[in-house]
Short mmCIF file of C-alpha atoms in Angstrom, two decimals:
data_model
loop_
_atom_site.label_atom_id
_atom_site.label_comp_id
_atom_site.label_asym_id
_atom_site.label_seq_id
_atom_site.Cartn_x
_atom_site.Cartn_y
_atom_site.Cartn_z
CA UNK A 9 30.62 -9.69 -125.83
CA UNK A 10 34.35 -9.80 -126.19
CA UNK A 11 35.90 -6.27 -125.32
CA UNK A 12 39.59 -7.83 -126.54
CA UNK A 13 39.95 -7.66 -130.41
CA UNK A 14 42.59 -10.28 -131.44
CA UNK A 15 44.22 -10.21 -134.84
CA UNK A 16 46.71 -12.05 -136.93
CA UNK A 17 49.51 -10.76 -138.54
CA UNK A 18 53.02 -12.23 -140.44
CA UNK A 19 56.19 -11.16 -140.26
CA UNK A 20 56.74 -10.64 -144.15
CA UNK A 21 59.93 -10.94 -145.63
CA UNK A 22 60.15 -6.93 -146.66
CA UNK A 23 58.74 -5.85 -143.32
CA UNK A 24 61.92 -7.32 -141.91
CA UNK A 25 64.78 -5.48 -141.24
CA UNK A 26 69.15 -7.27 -141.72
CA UNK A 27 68.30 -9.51 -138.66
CA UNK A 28 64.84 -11.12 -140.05
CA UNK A 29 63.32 -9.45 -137.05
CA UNK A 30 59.60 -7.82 -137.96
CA UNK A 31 61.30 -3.06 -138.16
CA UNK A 32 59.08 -1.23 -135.50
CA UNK A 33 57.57 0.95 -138.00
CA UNK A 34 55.91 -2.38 -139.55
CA UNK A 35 54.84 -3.35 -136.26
CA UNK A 36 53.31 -0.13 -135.12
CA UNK A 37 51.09 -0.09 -138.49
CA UNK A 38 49.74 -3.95 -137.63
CA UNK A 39 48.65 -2.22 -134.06
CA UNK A 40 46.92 0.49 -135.53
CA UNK A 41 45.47 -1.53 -138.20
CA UNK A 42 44.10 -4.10 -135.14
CA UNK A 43 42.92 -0.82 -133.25
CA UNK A 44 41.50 0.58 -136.96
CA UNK A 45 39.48 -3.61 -137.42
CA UNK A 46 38.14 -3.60 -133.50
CA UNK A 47 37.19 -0.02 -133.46
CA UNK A 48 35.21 -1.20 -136.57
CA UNK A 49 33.53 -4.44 -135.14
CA UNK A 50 32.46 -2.38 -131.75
CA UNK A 51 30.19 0.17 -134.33
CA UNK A 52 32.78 3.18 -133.80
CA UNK A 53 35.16 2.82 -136.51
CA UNK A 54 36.46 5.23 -138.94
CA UNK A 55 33.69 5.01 -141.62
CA UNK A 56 31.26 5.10 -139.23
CA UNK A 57 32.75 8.65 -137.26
CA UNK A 58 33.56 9.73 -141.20
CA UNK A 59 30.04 9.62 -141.72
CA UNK A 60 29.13 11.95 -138.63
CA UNK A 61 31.60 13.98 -139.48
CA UNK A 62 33.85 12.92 -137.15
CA UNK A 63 37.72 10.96 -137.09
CA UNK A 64 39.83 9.21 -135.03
CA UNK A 65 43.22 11.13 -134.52
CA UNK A 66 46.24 9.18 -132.79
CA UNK A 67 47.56 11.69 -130.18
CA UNK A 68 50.41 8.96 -128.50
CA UNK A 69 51.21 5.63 -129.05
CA UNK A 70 53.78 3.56 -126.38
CA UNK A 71 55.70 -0.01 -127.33
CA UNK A 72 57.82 -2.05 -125.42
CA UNK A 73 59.01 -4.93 -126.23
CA UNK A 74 60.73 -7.97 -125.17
CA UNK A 75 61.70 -9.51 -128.66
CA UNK A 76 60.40 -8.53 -132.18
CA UNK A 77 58.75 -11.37 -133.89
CA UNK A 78 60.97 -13.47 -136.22
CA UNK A 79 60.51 -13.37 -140.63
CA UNK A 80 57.52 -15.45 -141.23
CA UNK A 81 56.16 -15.74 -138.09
CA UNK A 82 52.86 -15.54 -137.17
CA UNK A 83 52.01 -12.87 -134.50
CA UNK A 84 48.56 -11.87 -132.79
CA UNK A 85 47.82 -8.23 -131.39
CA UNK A 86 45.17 -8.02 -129.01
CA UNK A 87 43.46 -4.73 -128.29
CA UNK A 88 41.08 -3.39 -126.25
CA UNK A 89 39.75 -0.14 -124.88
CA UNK A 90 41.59 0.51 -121.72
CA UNK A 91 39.52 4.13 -120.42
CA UNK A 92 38.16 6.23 -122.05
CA UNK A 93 37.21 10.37 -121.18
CA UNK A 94 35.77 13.15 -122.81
CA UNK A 95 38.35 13.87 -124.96
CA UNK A 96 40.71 11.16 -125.15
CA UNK A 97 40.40 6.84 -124.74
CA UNK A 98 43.29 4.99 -123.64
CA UNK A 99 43.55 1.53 -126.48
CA UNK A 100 45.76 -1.16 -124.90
CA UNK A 101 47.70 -3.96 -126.72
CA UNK A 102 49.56 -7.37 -126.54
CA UNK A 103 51.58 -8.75 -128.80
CA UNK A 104 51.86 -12.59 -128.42
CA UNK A 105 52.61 -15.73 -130.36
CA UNK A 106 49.59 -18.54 -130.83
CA UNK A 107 51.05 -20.12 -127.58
CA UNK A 108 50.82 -17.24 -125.40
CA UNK A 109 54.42 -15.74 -125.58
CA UNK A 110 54.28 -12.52 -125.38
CA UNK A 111 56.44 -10.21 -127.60
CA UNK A 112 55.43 -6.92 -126.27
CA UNK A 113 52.68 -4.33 -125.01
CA UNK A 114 51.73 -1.14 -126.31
CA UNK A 115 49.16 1.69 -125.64
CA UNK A 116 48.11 4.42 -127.55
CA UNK A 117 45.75 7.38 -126.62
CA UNK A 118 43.38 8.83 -128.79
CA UNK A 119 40.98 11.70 -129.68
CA UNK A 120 38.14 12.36 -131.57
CA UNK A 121 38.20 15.62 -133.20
CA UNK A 122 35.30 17.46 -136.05
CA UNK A 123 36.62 16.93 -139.51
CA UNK A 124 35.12 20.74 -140.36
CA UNK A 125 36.71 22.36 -137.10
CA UNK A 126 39.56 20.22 -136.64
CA UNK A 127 39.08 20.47 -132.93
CA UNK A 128 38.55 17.73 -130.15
CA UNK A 129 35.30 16.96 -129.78
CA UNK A 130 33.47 15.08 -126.72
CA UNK A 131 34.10 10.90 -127.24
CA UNK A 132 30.72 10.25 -125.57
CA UNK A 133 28.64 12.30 -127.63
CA UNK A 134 29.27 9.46 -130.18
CA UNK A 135 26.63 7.13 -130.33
CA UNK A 136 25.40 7.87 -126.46
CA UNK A 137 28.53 7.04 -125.09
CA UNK A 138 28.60 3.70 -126.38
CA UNK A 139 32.49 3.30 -125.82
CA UNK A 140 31.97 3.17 -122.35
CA UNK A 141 30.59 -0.08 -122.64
CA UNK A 142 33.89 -1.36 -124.24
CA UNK A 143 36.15 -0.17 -121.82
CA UNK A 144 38.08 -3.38 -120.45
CA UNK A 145 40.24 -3.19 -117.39
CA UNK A 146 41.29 -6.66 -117.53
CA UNK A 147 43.98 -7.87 -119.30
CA UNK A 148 47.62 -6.89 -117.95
CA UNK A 149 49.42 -4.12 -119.66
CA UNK A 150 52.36 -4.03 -117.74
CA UNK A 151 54.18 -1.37 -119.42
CA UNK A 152 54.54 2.85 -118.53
CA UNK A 153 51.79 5.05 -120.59
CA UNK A 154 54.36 7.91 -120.55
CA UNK A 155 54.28 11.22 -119.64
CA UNK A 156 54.97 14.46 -122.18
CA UNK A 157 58.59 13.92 -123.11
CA UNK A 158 60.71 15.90 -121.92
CA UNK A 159 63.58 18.07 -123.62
CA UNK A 160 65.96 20.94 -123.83
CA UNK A 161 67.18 23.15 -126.12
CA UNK A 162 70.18 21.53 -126.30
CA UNK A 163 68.90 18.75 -128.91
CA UNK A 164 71.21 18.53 -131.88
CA UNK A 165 69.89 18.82 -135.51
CA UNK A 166 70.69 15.83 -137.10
CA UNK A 167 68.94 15.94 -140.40
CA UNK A 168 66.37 17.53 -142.52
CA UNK A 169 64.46 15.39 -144.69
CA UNK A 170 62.14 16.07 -147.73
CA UNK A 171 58.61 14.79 -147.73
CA UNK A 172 57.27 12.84 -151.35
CA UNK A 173 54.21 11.00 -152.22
CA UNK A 174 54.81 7.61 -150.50
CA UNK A 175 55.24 9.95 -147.39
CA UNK A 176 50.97 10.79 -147.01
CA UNK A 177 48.36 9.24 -145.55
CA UNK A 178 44.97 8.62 -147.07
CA UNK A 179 43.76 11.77 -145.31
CA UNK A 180 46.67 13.71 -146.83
CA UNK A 181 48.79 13.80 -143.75
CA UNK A 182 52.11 12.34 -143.21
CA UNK A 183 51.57 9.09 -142.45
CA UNK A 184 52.11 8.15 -138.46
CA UNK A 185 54.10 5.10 -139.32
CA UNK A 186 56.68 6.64 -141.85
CA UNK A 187 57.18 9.67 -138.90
CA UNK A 188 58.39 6.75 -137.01
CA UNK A 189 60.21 5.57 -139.47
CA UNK A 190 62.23 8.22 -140.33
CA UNK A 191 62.63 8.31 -136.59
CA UNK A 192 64.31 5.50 -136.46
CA UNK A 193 66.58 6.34 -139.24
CA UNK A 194 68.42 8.63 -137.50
CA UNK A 195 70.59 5.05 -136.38
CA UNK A 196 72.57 2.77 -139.02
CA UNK A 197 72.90 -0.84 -139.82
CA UNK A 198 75.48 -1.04 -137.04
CA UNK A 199 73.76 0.46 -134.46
CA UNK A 200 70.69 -1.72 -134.36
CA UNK A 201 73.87 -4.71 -134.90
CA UNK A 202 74.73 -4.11 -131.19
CA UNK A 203 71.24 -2.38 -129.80
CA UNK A 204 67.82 -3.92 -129.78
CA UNK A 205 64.54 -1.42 -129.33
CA UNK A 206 63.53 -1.91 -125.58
CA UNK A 207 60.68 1.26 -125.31
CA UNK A 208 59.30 3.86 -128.12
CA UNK A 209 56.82 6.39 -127.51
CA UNK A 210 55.96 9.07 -129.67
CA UNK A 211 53.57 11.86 -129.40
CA UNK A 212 51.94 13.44 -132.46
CA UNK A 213 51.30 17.11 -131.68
CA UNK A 214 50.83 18.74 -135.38
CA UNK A 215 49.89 17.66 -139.13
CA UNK A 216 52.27 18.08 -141.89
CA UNK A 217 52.12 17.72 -145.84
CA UNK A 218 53.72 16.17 -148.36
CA UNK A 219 56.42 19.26 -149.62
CA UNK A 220 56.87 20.25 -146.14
CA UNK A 221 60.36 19.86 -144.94
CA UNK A 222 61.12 17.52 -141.59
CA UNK A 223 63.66 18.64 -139.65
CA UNK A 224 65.22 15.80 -136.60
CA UNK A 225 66.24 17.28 -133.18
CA UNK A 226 67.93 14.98 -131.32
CA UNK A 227 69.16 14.52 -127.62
CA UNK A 228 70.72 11.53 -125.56
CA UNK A 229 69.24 12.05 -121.95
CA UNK A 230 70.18 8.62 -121.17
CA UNK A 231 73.10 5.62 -121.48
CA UNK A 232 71.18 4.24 -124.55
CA UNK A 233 67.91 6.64 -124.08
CA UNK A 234 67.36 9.48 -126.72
CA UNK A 235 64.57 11.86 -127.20
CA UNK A 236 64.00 13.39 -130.91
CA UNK A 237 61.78 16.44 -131.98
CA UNK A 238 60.31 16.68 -135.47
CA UNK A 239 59.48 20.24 -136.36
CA UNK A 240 58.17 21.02 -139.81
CA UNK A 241 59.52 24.86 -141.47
CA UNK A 242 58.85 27.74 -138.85
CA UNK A 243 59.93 25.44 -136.34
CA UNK A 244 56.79 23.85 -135.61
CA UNK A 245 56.91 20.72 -133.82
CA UNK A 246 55.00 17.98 -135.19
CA UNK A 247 56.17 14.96 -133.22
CA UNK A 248 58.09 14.05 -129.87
CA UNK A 249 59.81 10.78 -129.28
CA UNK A 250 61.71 8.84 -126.67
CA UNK A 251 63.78 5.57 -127.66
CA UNK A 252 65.50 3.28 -125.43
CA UNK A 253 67.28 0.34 -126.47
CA UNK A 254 68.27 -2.35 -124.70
CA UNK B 12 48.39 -30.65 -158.66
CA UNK B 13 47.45 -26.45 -158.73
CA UNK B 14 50.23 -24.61 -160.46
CA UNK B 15 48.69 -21.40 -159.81
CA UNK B 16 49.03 -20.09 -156.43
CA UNK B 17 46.10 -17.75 -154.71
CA UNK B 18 47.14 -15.60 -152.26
CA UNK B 19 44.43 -12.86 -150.57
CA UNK B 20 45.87 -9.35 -149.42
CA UNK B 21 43.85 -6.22 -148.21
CA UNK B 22 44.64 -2.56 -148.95
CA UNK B 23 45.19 -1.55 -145.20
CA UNK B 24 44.68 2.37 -144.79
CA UNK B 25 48.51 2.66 -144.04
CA UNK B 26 48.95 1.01 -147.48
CA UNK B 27 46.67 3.41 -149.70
CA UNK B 28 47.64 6.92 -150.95
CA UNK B 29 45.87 10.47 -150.64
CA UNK B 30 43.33 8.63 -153.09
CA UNK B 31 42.80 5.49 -150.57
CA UNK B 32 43.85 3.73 -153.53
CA UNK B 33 46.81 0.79 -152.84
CA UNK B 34 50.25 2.20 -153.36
CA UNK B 35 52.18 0.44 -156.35
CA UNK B 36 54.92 0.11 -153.85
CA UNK B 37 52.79 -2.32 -151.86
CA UNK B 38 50.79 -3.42 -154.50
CA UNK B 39 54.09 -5.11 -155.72
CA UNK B 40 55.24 -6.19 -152.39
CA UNK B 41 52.08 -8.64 -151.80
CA UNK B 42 53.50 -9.90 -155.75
CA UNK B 43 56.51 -10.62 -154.23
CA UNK B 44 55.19 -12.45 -151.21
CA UNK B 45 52.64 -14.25 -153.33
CA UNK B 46 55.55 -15.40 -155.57
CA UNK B 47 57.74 -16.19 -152.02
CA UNK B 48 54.52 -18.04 -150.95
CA UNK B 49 54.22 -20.28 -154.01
CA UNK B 50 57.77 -21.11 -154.36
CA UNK B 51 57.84 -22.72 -150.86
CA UNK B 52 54.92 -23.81 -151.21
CA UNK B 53 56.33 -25.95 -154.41
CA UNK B 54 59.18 -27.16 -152.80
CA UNK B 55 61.58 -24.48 -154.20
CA UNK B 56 60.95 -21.52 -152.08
CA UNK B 57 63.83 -19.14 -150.15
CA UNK B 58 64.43 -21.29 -147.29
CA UNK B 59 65.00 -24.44 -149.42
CA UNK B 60 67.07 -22.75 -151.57
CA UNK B 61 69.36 -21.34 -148.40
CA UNK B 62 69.57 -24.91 -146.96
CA UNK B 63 71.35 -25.51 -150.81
CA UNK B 64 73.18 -22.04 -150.72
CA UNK B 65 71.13 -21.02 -153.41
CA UNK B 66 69.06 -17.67 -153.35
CA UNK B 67 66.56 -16.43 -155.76
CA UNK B 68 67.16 -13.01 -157.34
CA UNK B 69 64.56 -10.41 -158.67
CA UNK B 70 65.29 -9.57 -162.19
CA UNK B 71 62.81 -7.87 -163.78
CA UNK B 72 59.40 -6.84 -162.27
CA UNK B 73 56.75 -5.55 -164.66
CA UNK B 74 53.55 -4.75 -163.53
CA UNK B 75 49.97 -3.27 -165.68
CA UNK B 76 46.56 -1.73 -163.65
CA UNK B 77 43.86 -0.45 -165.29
CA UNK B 78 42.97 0.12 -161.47
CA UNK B 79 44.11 -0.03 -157.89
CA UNK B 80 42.14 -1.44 -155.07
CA UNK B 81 40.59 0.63 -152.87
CA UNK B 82 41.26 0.92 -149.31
CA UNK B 83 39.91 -1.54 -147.26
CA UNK B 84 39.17 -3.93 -150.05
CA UNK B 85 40.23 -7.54 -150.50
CA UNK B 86 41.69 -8.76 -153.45
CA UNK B 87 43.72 -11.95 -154.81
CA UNK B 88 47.15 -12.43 -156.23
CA UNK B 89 46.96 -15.00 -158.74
CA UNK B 90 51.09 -16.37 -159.48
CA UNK B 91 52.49 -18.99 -161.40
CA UNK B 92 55.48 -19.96 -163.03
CA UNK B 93 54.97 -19.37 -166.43
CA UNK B 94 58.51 -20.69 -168.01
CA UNK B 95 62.04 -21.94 -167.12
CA UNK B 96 64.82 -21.66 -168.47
CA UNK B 97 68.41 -22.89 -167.18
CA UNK B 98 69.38 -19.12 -165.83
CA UNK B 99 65.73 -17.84 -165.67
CA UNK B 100 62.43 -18.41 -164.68
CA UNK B 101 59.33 -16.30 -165.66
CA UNK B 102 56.61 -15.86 -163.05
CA UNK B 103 53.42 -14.27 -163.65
CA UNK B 104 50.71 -12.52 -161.59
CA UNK B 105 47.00 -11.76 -161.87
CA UNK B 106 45.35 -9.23 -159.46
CA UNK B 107 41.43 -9.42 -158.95
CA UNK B 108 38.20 -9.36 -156.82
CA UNK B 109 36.63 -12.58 -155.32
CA UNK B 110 34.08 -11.53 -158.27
CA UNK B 111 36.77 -12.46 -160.69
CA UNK B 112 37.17 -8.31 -161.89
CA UNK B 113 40.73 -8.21 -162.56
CA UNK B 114 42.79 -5.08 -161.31
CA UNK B 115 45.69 -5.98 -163.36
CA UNK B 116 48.35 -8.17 -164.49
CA UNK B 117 52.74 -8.71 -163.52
CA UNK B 118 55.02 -10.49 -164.59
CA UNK B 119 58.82 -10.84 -163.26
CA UNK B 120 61.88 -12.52 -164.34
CA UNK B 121 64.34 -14.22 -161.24
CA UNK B 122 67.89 -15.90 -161.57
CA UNK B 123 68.78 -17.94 -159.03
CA UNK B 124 72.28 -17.32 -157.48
CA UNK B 125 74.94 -19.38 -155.66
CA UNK B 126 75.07 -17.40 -152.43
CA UNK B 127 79.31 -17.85 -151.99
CA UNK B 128 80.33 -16.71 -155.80
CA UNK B 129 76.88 -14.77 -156.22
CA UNK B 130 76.55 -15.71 -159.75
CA UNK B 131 73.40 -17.55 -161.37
CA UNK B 132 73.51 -20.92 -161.46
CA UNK B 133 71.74 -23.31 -163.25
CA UNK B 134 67.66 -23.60 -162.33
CA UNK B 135 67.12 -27.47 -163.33
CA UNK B 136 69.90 -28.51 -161.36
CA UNK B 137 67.58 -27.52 -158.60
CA UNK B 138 66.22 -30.43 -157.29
CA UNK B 139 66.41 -32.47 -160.45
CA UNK B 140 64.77 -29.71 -162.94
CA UNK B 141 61.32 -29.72 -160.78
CA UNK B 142 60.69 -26.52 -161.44
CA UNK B 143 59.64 -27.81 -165.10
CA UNK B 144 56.82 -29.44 -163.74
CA UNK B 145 55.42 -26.52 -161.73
CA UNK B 146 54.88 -24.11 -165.39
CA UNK B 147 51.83 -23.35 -166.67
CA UNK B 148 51.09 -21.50 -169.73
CA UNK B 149 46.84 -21.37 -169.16
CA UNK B 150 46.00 -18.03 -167.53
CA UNK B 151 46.29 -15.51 -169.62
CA UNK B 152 48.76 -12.69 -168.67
CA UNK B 153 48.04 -10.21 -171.87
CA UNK B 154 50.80 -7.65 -171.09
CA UNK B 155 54.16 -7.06 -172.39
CA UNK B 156 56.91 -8.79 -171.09
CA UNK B 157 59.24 -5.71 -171.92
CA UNK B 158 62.79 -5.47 -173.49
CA UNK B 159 65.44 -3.76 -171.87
CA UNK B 160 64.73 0.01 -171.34
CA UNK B 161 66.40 2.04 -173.71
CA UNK B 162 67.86 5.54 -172.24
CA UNK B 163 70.48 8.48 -173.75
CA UNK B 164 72.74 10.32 -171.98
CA UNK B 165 70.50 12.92 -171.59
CA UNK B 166 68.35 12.09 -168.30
CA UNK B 167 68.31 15.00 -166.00
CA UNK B 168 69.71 14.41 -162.45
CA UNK B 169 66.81 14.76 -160.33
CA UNK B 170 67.81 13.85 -157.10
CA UNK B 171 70.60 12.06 -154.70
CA UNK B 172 68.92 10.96 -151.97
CA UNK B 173 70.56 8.75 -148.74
CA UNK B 174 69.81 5.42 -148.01
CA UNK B 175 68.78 4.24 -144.10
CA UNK B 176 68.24 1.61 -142.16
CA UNK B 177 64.76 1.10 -142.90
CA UNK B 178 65.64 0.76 -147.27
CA UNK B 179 67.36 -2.42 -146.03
CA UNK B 180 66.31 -6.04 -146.29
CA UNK B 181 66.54 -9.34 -144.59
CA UNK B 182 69.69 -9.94 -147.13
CA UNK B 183 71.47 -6.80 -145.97
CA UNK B 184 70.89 -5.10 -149.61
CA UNK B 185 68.90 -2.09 -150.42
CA UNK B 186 65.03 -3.38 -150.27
CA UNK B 187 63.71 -4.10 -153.93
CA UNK B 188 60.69 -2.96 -152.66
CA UNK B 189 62.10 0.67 -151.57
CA UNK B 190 63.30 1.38 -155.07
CA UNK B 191 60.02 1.29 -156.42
CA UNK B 192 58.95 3.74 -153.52
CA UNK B 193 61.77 6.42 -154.08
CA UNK B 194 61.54 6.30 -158.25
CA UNK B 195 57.13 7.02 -157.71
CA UNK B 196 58.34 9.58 -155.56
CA UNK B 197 59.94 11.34 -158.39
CA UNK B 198 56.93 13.03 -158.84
CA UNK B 199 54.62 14.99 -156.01
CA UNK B 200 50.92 14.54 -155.35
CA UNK B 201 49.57 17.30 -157.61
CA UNK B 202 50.83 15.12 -160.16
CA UNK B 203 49.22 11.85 -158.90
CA UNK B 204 46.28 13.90 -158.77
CA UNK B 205 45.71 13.86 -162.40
CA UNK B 206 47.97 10.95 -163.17
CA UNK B 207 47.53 7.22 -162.60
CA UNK B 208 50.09 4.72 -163.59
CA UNK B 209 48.94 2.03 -165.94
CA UNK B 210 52.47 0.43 -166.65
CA UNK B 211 55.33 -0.04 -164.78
CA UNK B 212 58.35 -2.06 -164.94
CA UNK B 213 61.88 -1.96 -163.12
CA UNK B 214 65.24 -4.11 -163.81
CA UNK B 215 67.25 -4.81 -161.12
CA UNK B 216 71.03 -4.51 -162.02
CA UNK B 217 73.25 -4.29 -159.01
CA UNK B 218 73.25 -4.18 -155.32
CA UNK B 219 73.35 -1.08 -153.25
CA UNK B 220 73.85 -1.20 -149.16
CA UNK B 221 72.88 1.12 -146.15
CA UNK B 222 74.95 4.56 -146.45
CA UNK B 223 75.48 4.51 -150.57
CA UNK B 224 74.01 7.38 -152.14
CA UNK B 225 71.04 6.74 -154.55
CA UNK B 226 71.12 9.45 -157.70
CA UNK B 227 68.06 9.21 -159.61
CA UNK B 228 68.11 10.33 -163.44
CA UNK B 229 64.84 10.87 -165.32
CA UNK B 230 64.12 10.89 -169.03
CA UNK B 231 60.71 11.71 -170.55
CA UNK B 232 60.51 9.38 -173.62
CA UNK B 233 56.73 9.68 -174.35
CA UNK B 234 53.94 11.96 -173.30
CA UNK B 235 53.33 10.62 -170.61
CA UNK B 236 56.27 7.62 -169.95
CA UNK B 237 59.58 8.01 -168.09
CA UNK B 238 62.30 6.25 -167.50
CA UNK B 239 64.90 6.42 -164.32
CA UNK B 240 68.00 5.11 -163.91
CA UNK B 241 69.61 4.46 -160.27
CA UNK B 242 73.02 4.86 -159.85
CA UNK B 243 74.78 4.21 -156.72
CA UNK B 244 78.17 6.31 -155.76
CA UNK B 245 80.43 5.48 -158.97
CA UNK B 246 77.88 5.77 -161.31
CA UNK B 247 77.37 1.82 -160.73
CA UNK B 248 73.88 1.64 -161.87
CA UNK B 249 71.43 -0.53 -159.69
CA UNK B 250 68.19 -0.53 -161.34
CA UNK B 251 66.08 0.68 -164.57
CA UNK B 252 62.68 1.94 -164.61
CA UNK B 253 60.31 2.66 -166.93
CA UNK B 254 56.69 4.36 -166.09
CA UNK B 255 53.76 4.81 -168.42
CA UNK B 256 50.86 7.26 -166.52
CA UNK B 257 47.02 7.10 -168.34
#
């Protein structure tokens, strides 16, 4: 029984960004897609919680990388259960060429919640706790889980953004990986010419829909460390981040 | 000798709409890698080219579903070269199950530029005319190549919207795949809801970059088809569209 899901991935030509370096946003989808494919070979995926009425939700999600992987190269993302409580699990992750090089680490924490109530529900009521015999402690993951970002009320608006079709999930959500996306908009072309992505973290803290309007709160609490809020209309926050380049 | 290239793709969940059907967006994105794939895999793919400062250069891009896959589902892009010509080459595209059900049908026109004067140069002088060798006329591809879209002066300004680091490509130019993303976004999900598109096609016209403003101008020319024209700042226009919904 191997508790470490590996999974391939390219670095596709559009999934690149002006340096032919694999954009974030692409690379945070392949993690959740390898979390989405090992969640479904250990009997707990998506369909499977759908069916008890039951679905993941991503709560955080950490990267930190060394390098981003170059256009056309092949890339693997290990991932594993890491812990896992009675209301959230801890998923782990390596990214690392097919000789071992490793790109980067990542972790992510997750919930289960009741697709009627919308409310957390308790992670080893699935299935008799079978998660618990997934949990792997093993491989290194070298890198900070995070702590709630912190920020002031100092953060500068930077932009408010309108939300279309191409914006929503398959649940009808704004999709995690465009949130982080737009995130990283808030920088140009020549920005990202002289600063590399050392450390993201974002934390998702409430749903929006396609129509709503995203406002971007921004703050520099560090030499080349920024925080951003998203808040949706009534000032509602739906995401924090923290970004530190390099 | 094969001259028709099979390439296998899966509708990941981050890839499927509020339906958890694909997204045309990324539907023709794997056509575009499947075409990238083929070409190099023929001896007259990107990288070749750039070693002979030649780059190919979308054209046209026309693409007809009588269905999407569903999320989760595997399907194959069939592409071929279907004809040359000395400043164009036709490639076609077939999209289907492992059963052999077919989703739907492309088709795409590319010039291939000198990369110092960016104009088209001639195709046969590539490599002593292989590309002649490499076009088959077999598979059927029973959709309409398309003419040049026909629009008045009449299309409504619908939107202007700003263009980010993340709507740029590995060439430093708006993303061809981005434009497709912003037009469908023309309309919201109540519409998708009773809409599907069966046709659509785009022409490529000029170049924008990170920072121009994108103004998007929609005429209804049927019941249910549109066309859009993009216009960067200047009233330069960059692309034509024209969408037919069931």
């Amino acid at each position: 029984m191997n508790k470490v899901g590996t999974y391939e991935f390219m670095a596709e030509p559009f999934h690149c960004d002006f340096s032919q370096r694999l954009f974030i946003g692409h690379l945070c989808n392949y993690m959740l897609n390898a979390a989405d494919f090992q969640s479904t070979a250990c009997g707990f995926g998506m369909e499977y919680l759908l069916s008890i009425h039951r679905s993941w939700v991503l709560s955080r999600l950490v990267i930190e990388m060394e390098e981003m992987p170059k256009l056309y190269s092949k890339f693997m993302v290990d991932t594993w259960l890491a812990n896992a409580h009675h209301f959230f699990t801890l998923r782990n992750y390596a990214v690392r060429d097919s000789s071992g090089k490793v790109y980067g680490y990542g972790n992510s924490v997750w919930a289960i919640i009741d697709t009627e109530s919308r409310q957390p529900t308790d992670i080893f009521a699935v299935d008799n706790g079978v998660m618990k015999k997934w949990i792997e402690q093993e491989p290194p993951c070298p890198i900070d889980k995070g702590v709630r970002v912190k920020m002031s009320d100092d953060a500068e608006l930077l932009r408010t953004i309108d939300t279309y079709y191409n914006d929503v999930d398959v649940n009808g959500h704004i999709n995690s990986v465009k949130y982080i996306e737009h995130v990283l908009d808030l920088w140009d072309i020549d920005w990202y010419k002289e600063h590399q992505i050392r450390r993201f973290e974002i934390a998702y803290m409430a749903e929006a829909h396609q129509g709503d309007k995203l406002s971007f709160y921004r703050e520099q609490t560090g030499d080349v460390e920024y925080c951003v809020r998203i808040c949706k209309e009534g000032d509602v926050e739906c995401c924090r981040c923290k970004v530190v380049f390099k």
